[in-house]
XYZ file of C-alpha atoms in Angstrom:
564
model
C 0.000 0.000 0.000
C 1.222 3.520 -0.620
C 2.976 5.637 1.821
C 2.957 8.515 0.005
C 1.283 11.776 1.710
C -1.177 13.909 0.016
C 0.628 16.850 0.110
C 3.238 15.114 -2.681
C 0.711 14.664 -5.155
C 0.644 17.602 -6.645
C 4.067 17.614 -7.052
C 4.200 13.830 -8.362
C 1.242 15.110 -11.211
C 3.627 18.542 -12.053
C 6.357 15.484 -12.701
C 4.469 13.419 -14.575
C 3.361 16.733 -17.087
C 7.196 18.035 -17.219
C 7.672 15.128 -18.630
C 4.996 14.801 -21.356
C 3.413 12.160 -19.652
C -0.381 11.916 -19.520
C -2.704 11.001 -16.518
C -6.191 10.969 -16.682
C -6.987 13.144 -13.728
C -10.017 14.279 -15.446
C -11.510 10.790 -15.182
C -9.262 9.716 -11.864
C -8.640 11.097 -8.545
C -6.007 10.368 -6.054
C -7.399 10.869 -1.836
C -7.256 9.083 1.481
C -8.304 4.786 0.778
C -10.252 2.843 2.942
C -7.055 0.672 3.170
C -5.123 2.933 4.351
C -3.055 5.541 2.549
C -3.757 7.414 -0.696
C -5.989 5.084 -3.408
C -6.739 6.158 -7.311
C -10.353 6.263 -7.908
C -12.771 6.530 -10.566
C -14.379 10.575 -11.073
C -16.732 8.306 -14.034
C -17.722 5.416 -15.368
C -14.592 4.697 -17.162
C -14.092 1.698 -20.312
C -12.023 -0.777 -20.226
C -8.796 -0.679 -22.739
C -8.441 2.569 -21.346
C -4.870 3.871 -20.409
C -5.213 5.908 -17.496
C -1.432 6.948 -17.162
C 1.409 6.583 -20.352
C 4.588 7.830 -19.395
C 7.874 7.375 -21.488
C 10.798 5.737 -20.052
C 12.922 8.924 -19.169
C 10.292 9.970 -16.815
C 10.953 6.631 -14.534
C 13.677 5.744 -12.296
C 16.112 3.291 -12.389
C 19.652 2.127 -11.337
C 20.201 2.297 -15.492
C 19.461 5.691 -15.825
C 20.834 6.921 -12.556
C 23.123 9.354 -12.053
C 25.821 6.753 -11.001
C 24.505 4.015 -13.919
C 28.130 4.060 -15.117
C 29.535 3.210 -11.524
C 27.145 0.556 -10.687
C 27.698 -0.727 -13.999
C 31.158 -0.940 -13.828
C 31.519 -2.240 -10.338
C 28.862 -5.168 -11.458
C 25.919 -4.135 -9.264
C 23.056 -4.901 -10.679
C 19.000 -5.842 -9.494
C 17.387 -4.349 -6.375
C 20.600 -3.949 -4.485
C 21.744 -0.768 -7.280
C 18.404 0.289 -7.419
C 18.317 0.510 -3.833
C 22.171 2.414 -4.093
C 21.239 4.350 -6.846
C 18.203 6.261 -5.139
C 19.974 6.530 -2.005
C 22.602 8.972 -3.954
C 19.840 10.352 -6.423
C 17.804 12.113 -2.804
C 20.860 12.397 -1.025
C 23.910 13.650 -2.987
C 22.726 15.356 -6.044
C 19.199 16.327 -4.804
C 17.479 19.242 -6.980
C 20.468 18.452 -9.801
C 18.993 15.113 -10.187
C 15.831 14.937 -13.159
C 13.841 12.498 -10.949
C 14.067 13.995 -7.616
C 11.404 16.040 -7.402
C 9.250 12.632 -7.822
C 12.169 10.680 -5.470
C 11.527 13.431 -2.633
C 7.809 11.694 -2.003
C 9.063 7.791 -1.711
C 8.900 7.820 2.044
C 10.645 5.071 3.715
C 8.915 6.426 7.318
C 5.486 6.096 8.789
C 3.856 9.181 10.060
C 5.045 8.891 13.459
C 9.101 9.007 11.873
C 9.316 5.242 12.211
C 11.713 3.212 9.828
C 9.391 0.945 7.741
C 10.952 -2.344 8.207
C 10.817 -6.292 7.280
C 9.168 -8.268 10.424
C 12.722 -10.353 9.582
C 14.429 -6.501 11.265
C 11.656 -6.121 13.557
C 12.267 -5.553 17.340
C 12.316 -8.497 19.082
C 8.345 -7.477 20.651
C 7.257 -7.271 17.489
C 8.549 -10.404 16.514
C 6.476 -11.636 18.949
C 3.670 -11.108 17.439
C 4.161 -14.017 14.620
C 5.979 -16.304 16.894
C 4.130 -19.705 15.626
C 2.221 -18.396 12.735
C 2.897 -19.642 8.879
C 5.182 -16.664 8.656
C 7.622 -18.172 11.389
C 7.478 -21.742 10.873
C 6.526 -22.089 6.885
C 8.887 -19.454 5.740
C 10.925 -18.587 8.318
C 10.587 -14.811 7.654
C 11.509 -13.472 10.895
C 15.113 -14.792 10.459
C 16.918 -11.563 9.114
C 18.190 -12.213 5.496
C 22.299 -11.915 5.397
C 21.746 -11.014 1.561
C 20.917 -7.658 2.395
C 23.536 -6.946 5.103
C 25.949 -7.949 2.733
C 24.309 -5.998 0.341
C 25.141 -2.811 2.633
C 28.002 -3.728 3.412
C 29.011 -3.296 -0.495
C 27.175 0.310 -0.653
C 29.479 1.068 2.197
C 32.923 -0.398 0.706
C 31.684 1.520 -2.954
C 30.983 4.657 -1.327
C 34.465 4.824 0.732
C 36.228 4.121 -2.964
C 34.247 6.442 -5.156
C 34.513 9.147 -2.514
C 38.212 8.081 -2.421
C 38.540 7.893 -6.503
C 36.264 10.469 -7.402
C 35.840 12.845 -4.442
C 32.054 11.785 -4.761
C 30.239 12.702 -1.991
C 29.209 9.377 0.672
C 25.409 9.894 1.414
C 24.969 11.268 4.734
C 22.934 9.291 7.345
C 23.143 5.791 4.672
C 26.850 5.354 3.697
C 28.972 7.237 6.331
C 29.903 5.012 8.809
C 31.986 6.391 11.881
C 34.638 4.933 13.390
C 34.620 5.792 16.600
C 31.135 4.507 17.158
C 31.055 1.944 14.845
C 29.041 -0.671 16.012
C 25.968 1.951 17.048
C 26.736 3.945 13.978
C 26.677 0.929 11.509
C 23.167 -0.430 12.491
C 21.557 2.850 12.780
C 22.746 3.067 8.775
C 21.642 -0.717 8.439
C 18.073 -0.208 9.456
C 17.887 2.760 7.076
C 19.014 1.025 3.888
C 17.044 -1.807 4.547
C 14.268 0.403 4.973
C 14.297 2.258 1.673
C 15.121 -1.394 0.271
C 11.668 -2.551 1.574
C 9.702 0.198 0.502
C 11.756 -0.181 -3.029
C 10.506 -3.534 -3.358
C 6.953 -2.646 -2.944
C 6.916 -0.044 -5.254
C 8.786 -0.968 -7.894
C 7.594 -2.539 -11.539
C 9.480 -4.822 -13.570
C 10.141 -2.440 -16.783
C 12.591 -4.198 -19.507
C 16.002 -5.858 -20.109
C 17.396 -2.625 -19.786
C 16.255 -0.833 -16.348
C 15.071 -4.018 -15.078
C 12.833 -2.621 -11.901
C 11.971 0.736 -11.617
C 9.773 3.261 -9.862
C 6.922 4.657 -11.876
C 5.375 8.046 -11.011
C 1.437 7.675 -9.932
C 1.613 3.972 -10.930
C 2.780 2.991 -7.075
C -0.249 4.730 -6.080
C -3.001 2.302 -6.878
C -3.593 -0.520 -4.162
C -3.236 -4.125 -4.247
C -6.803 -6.504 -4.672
C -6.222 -9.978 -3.736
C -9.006 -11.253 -5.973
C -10.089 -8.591 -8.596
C -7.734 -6.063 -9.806
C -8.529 -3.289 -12.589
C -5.385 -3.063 -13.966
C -2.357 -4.038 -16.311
C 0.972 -2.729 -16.718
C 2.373 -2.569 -20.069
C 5.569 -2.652 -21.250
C 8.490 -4.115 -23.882
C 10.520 -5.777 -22.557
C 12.456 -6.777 -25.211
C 15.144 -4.236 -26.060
C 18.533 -3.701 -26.080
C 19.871 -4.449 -22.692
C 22.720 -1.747 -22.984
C 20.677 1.401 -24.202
C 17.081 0.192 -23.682
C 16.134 1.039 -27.515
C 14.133 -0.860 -29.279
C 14.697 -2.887 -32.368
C 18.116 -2.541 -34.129
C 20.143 -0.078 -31.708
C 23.702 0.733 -32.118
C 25.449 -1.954 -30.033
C 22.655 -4.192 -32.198
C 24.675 -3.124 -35.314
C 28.294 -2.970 -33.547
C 28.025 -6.851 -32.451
C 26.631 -7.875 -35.970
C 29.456 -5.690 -37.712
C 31.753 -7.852 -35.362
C 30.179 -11.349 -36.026
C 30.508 -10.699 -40.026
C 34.199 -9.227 -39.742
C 35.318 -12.381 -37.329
C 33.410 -15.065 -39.616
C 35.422 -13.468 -42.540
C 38.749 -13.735 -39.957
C 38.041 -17.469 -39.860
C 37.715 -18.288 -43.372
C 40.724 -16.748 -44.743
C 42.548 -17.931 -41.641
C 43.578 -21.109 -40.236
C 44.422 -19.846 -36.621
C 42.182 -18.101 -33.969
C 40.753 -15.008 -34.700
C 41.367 -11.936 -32.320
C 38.459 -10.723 -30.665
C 37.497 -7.449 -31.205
C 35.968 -5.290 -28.786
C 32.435 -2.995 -29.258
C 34.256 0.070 -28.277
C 32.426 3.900 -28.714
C 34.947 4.644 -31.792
C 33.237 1.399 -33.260
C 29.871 2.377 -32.804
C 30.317 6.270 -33.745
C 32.150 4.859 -36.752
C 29.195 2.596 -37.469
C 26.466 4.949 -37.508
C 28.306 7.643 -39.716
C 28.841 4.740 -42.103
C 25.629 3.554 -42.409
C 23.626 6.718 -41.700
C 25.073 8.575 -44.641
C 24.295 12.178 -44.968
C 21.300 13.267 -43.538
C 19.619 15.904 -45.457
C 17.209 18.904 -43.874
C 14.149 16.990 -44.799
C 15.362 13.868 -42.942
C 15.477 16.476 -39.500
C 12.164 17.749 -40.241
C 10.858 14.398 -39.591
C 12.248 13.503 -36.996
C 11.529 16.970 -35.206
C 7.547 15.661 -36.099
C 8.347 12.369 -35.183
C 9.725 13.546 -31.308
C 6.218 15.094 -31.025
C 4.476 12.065 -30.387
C 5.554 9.275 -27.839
C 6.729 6.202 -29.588
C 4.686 3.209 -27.953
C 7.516 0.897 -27.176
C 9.251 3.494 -25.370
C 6.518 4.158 -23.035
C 5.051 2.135 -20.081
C 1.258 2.279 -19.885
C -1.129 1.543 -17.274
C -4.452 0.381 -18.782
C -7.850 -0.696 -17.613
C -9.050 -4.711 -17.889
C -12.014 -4.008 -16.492
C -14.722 -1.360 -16.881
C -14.897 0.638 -13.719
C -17.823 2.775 -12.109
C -18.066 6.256 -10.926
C -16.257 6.145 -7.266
C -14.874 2.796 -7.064
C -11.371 2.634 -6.164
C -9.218 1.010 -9.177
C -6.939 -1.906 -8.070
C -3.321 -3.101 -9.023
C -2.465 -6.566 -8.051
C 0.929 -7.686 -6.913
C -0.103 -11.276 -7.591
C -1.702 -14.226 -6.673
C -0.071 -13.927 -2.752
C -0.824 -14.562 0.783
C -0.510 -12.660 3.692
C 3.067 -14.003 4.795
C 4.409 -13.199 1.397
C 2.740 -9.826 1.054
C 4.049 -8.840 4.715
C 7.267 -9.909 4.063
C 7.638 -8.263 0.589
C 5.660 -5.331 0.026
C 4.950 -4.268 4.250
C 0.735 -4.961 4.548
C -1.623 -7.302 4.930
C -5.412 -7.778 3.888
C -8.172 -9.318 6.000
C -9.749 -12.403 4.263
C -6.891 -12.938 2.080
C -8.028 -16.253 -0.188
C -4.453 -17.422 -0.292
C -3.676 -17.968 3.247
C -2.490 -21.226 4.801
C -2.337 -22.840 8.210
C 0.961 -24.547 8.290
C 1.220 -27.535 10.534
C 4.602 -29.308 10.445
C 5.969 -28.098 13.414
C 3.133 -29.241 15.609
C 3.100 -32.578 14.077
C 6.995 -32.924 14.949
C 5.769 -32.033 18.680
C 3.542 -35.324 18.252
C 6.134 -37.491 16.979
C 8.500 -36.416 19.811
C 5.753 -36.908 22.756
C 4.706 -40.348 21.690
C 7.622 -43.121 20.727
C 5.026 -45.072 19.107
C 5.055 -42.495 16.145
C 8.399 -42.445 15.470
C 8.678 -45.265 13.124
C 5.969 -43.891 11.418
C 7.375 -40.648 10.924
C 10.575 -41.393 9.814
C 8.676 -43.808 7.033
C 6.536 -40.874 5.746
C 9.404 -38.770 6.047
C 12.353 -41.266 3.561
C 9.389 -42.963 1.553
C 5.741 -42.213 2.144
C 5.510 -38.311 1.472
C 7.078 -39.469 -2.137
C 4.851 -42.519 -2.972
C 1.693 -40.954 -1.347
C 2.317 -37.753 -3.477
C 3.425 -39.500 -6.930
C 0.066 -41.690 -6.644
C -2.271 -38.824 -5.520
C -0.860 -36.981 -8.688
C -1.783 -39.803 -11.125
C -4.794 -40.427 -9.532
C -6.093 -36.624 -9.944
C -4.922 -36.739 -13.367
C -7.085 -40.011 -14.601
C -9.650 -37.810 -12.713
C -9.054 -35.412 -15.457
C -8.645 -37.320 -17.859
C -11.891 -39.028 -17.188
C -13.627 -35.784 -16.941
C -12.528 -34.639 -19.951
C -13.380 -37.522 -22.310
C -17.027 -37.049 -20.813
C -17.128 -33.648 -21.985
C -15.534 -34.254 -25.102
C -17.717 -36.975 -25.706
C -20.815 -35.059 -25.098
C -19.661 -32.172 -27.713
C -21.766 -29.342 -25.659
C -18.555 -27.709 -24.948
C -16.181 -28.990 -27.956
C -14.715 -26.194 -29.960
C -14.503 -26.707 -33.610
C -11.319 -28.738 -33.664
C -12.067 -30.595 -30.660
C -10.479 -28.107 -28.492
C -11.836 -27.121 -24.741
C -12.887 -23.663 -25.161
C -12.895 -22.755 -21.485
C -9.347 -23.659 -21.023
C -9.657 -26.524 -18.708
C -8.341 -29.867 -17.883
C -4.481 -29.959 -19.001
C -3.753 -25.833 -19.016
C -4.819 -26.222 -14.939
C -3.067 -29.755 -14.567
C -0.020 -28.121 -16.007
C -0.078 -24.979 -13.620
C -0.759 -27.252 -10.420
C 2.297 -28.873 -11.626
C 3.879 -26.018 -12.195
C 3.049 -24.478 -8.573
C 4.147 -27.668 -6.676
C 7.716 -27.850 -8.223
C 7.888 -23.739 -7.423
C 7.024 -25.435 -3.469
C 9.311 -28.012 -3.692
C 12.083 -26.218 -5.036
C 11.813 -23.215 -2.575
C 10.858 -25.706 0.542
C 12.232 -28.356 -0.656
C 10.922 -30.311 2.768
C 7.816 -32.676 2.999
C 7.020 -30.387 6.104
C 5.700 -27.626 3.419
C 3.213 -29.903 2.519
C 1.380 -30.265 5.818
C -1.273 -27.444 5.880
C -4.939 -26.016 6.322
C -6.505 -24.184 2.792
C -8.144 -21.198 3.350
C -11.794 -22.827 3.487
C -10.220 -24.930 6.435
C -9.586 -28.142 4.527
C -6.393 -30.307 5.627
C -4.036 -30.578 2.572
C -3.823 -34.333 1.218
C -0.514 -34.480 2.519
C -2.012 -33.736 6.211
C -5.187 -35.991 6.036
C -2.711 -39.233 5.086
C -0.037 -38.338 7.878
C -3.056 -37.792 10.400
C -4.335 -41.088 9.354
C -0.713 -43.292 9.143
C 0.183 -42.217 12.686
C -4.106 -43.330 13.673
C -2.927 -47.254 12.383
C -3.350 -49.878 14.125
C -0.238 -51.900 14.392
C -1.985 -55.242 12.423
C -3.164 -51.721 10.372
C 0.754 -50.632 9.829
C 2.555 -53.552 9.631
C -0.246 -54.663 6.797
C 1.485 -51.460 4.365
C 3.929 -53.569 3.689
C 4.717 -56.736 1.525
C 6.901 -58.274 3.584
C 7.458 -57.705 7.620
C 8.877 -53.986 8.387
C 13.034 -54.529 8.673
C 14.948 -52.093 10.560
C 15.840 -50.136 7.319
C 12.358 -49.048 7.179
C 13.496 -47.494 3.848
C 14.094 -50.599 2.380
C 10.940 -52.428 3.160
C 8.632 -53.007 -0.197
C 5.570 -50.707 0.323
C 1.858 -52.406 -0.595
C 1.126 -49.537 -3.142
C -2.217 -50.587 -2.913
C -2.540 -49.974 1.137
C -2.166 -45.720 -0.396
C -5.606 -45.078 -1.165
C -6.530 -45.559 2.572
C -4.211 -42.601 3.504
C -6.825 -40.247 1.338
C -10.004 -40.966 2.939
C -11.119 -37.842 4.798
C -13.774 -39.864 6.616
C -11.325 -41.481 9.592
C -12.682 -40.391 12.906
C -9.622 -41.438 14.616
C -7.725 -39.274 12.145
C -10.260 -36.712 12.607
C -9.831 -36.984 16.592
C -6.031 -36.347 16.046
C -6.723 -33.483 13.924
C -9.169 -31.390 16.174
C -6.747 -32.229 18.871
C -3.776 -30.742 17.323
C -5.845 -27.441 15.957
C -7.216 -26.963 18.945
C -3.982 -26.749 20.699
C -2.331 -24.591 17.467
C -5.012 -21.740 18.068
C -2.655 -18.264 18.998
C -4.488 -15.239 20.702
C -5.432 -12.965 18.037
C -4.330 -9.372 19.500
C -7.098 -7.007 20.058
C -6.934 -2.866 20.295
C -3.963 -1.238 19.767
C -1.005 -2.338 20.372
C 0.198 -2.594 24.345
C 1.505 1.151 25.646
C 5.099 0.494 26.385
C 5.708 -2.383 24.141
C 9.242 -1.349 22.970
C 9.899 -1.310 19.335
C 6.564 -1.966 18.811
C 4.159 0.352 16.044
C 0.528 0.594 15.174
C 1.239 -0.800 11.788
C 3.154 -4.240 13.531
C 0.102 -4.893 15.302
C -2.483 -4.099 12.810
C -0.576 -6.801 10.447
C -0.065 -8.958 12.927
C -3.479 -8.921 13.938
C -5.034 -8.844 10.310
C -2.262 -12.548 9.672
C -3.490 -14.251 12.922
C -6.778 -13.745 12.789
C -7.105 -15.030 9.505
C -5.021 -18.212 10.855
C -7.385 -18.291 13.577
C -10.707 -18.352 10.920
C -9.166 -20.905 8.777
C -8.896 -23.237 12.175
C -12.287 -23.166 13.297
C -13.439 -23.508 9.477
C -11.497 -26.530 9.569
C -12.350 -28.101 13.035
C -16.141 -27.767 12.074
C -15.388 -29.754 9.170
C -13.805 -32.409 11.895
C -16.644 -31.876 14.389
């Protein structure tokens, strides 16, 4: 959500028109959201197809066309780390010399009460807290602070000290300059700021194109996030040259084809290596006389009428996909997320959020560590029975599909003209489920990940067969397997067939365990504000705290009224 106040906005829409851009203030209007902060909203009905803000590529900011894009670029910083560098010297060194800065000066990386806006992973230990046992501590581990970025400061500080020392560039005051003589307090008071305008970088900015990579866009940071139904797409090529950003054949296009040719030509008359040639600016200033010619006065005239109109693929647009109504607040999205990731990525957090989880793998642990009787069992699931339980679920759900499918195919109500399902479904879905549990596997890469509640409180597959393995009776347990358990439990032959029992949601002892384990999961959702006194505590910790638990909290009772 934005942070900007509503005293910048004039100055962000004077920006926008010094740069030729065009926003559609006649049909939008920028106040105070519901959600908090400033919203764009609809002054009429407005289409959709509509751009509602086109704004060329100069007007944005990024570390490419910063005023140190030559330093970062030689010193091989690249991503969010010289975006984050790069607008720390753009506001603090060169200030009113800098193009952007008079859109820069409203990115605030404080709340209104002065305090840093920080990761819960740099929260205070209090506000920590607040998430101890939720999906955000024991899923992701988000609290943990990330060593990537304090690394990442620690190179701002090392550049700074050598470009001041090479250059006599100025370090940023209050970032960069770290004192000596009280290091230790001096360095994390500078820590906590950089990763502050690092967080509020990362919700703000937009992917733009090989060449500037992420960037903040004026007025486009301004329109909320909806979970469910947002109004709006960005546009933008992304394809261009990632030296210049031009698109289609650029310069260093031409240069490296010029090169190519001359070294293919090397090769053929030669039977040794050919030397490598470098794209130098002689090359390319060589190039472009050569194959520009002489340009004659009509050839200027058009291009002084073609620099009167924006050329579309240097422009990013922000255009409606939905028709909007008189008053409605028009939504971004920043994807299909849940709370944790939202919190932990872009600072906020929505009630009712329909991609939130209950994760339950540590309090299973707890059970297999109370009771010895589990252990086996866990340490089966865990080497062999997450893997064959999964792999057969998989193929089961897609002969479901498959089924399905030929039914519909067979009864021709929905079959295109080639036989085709018009509404998309069956293998495009089965491919993105796939898709979404090797993205879960990959970044979890832990059968752990895998035991959670949905959103409308039903226990993941993965959860409803571990509740009902550890239920077995022994006769039950030993009777998975072809031959008697040995004391490699890994190498026992499994009685695929015994699987399908895992699935069944109707177990009542499974059930029993279930309700059991919820019940005793539940955390205290905080109320109010947040405790006077609580150190290191704000009012925006414990309004996202509050808004992530008690959704937690809904999705268990959903789910123990499906057990009761």
């Amino acid at each position: 959500m934005s942070v900007t106040s509503k005293d910048d906005v004039d100055g962000i829409l004077k920006f926008v028109a010094d740069c030729d851009g065009k926003f559609e203030d006649s049909k939008c209007d920028i106040k105070e959201s519901d959600l908090g902060g400033l919203g764009v909203f609809a002054k009429t009905d407005i289409a959709k197809d509509e751009a509602i803000l086109t704004l060329n590529k100069s007007s944005i900011f990024s570390a490419s066309n910063s005023s140190i894009s030559n330093l970062l670029c030689e010193n091989d910083i690249d991503g969010m780390l010289a975006l984050n560098i790069a607008f720390i010297y753009e506001t603090t060194v060169f200030k009113d010399t800098s193009h952007w800065y008079p859109f820069l000066r409203t990115v605030r990386f404080r709340d209104d009460q002065g305090h840093l806006n920080l990761p819960p992973s740099f929260w205070h230990a209090n506000g920590k807290q607040l998430l101890k046992g939720t999906s955000f501590d024991t899923l992701f581990d988000a609290l943990t602070p990330e060593e990537e970025i304090i690394q990442g400061f620690k190179i701002a500080v090392d550049l700074a000290r050598k470009w001041n020392g090479e250059f006599r560039l100025e370090i940023p005051k209050g970032f960069l300059d770290i004192d000596e003589k009280n290091y230790d307090e001096n360095f994390n008071l500078a820590l906590e700021k950089f990763i502050s305008v690092a967080y509020t970088l990362s919700s703000r900015g937009f992917e733009i194109d090989a060449y500037h990579e992420t960037a903040l866009v004026p007025v486009a940071d301004l329109f909320n996030h909806h979970v469910s139904r947002p109004d709006l797409k960005f546009v933008s090529l992304y394809d261009v040259c990632d030296k210049c950003g031009e698109p289609g054949m650029c310069k260093h296009l031409i240069a490296e084809g010029y090169l190519e040719a001359q070294q293919r030509e090397q090769c053929k008359s030669t039977t040794g290596n050919a030397a490598t040639r470098v794209i130098d600016d002689d090359l390319i200033s060589r190039l472009e006389n050569g194959l520009g010619g002489e340009r004659s006065d009509n050839d200027t005239d058009t291009e002084e009428e073609d620099n009167l109109t924006q050329n579309p693929d240097e422009c990013v647009d922000i255009v409606l996909k939905n028709d909007v109504r008189q008053g409605q607040e028009i939504f971004n999205s920043y994807g299909e997320l849940s709370n944790v990731f939202l919190l932990a990525r872009y600072g906020f957090a929505i009630p009712g959020n329909q991609y939130d989880i209950v994760h339950l793998g540590p309090d299973f642990i707890k059970i297999s560590k109370k009771e010895d009787r589990h252990q086996e069992k866990f340490k089966w699931w865990s080497q062999v029975g997450h893997g064959l339980f999964s792999a057969w679920y998989a193929q089961m759900r897609q002969e479901d599909e498959e089924d399905e499918e030929s039914e519909i195919q067979s009864d021709g109500s929905r079959q295109g003209v080639n036989g085709e399902m018009q509404d998309g479904s069956g293998e495009e879905e089965e491919e993105e489920d796939e898709d979404e549990d090797e993205d879960e596997d990959d970044g979890l890469k832990s059968w752990l990940s895998q035991l959670y509640i949905d959103v409308n409180g039903e226990p993941s597959p993965s959860t409803w067969a571990l509740a009902s393995l550890l239920t077995l009776t022994p006769a039950q347990w030993e009777s998975f397997f072809s031959q008697k358990a040995t004391p490699h439990i890994s190498d026992s032959i499994v009685n695929e067939e015994k699987l399908p029992f895992l699935a069944k949601t109707g177990n009542l002892h499974a059930k029993k365990l279930l309700s059991k384990l919820l019940k005793d999961k539940q955390l205290p959702v905080p109320i109010g504000e947040h405790p006077i006194g609580a150190k290191g505590v704000t009012d925006a910790m414990h309004q996202s705290a509050r808004i992530l638990i008690q959704s937690e909290h809904d999705i268990l009772n959903k789910c123990l009224k499906r057990l009761s």
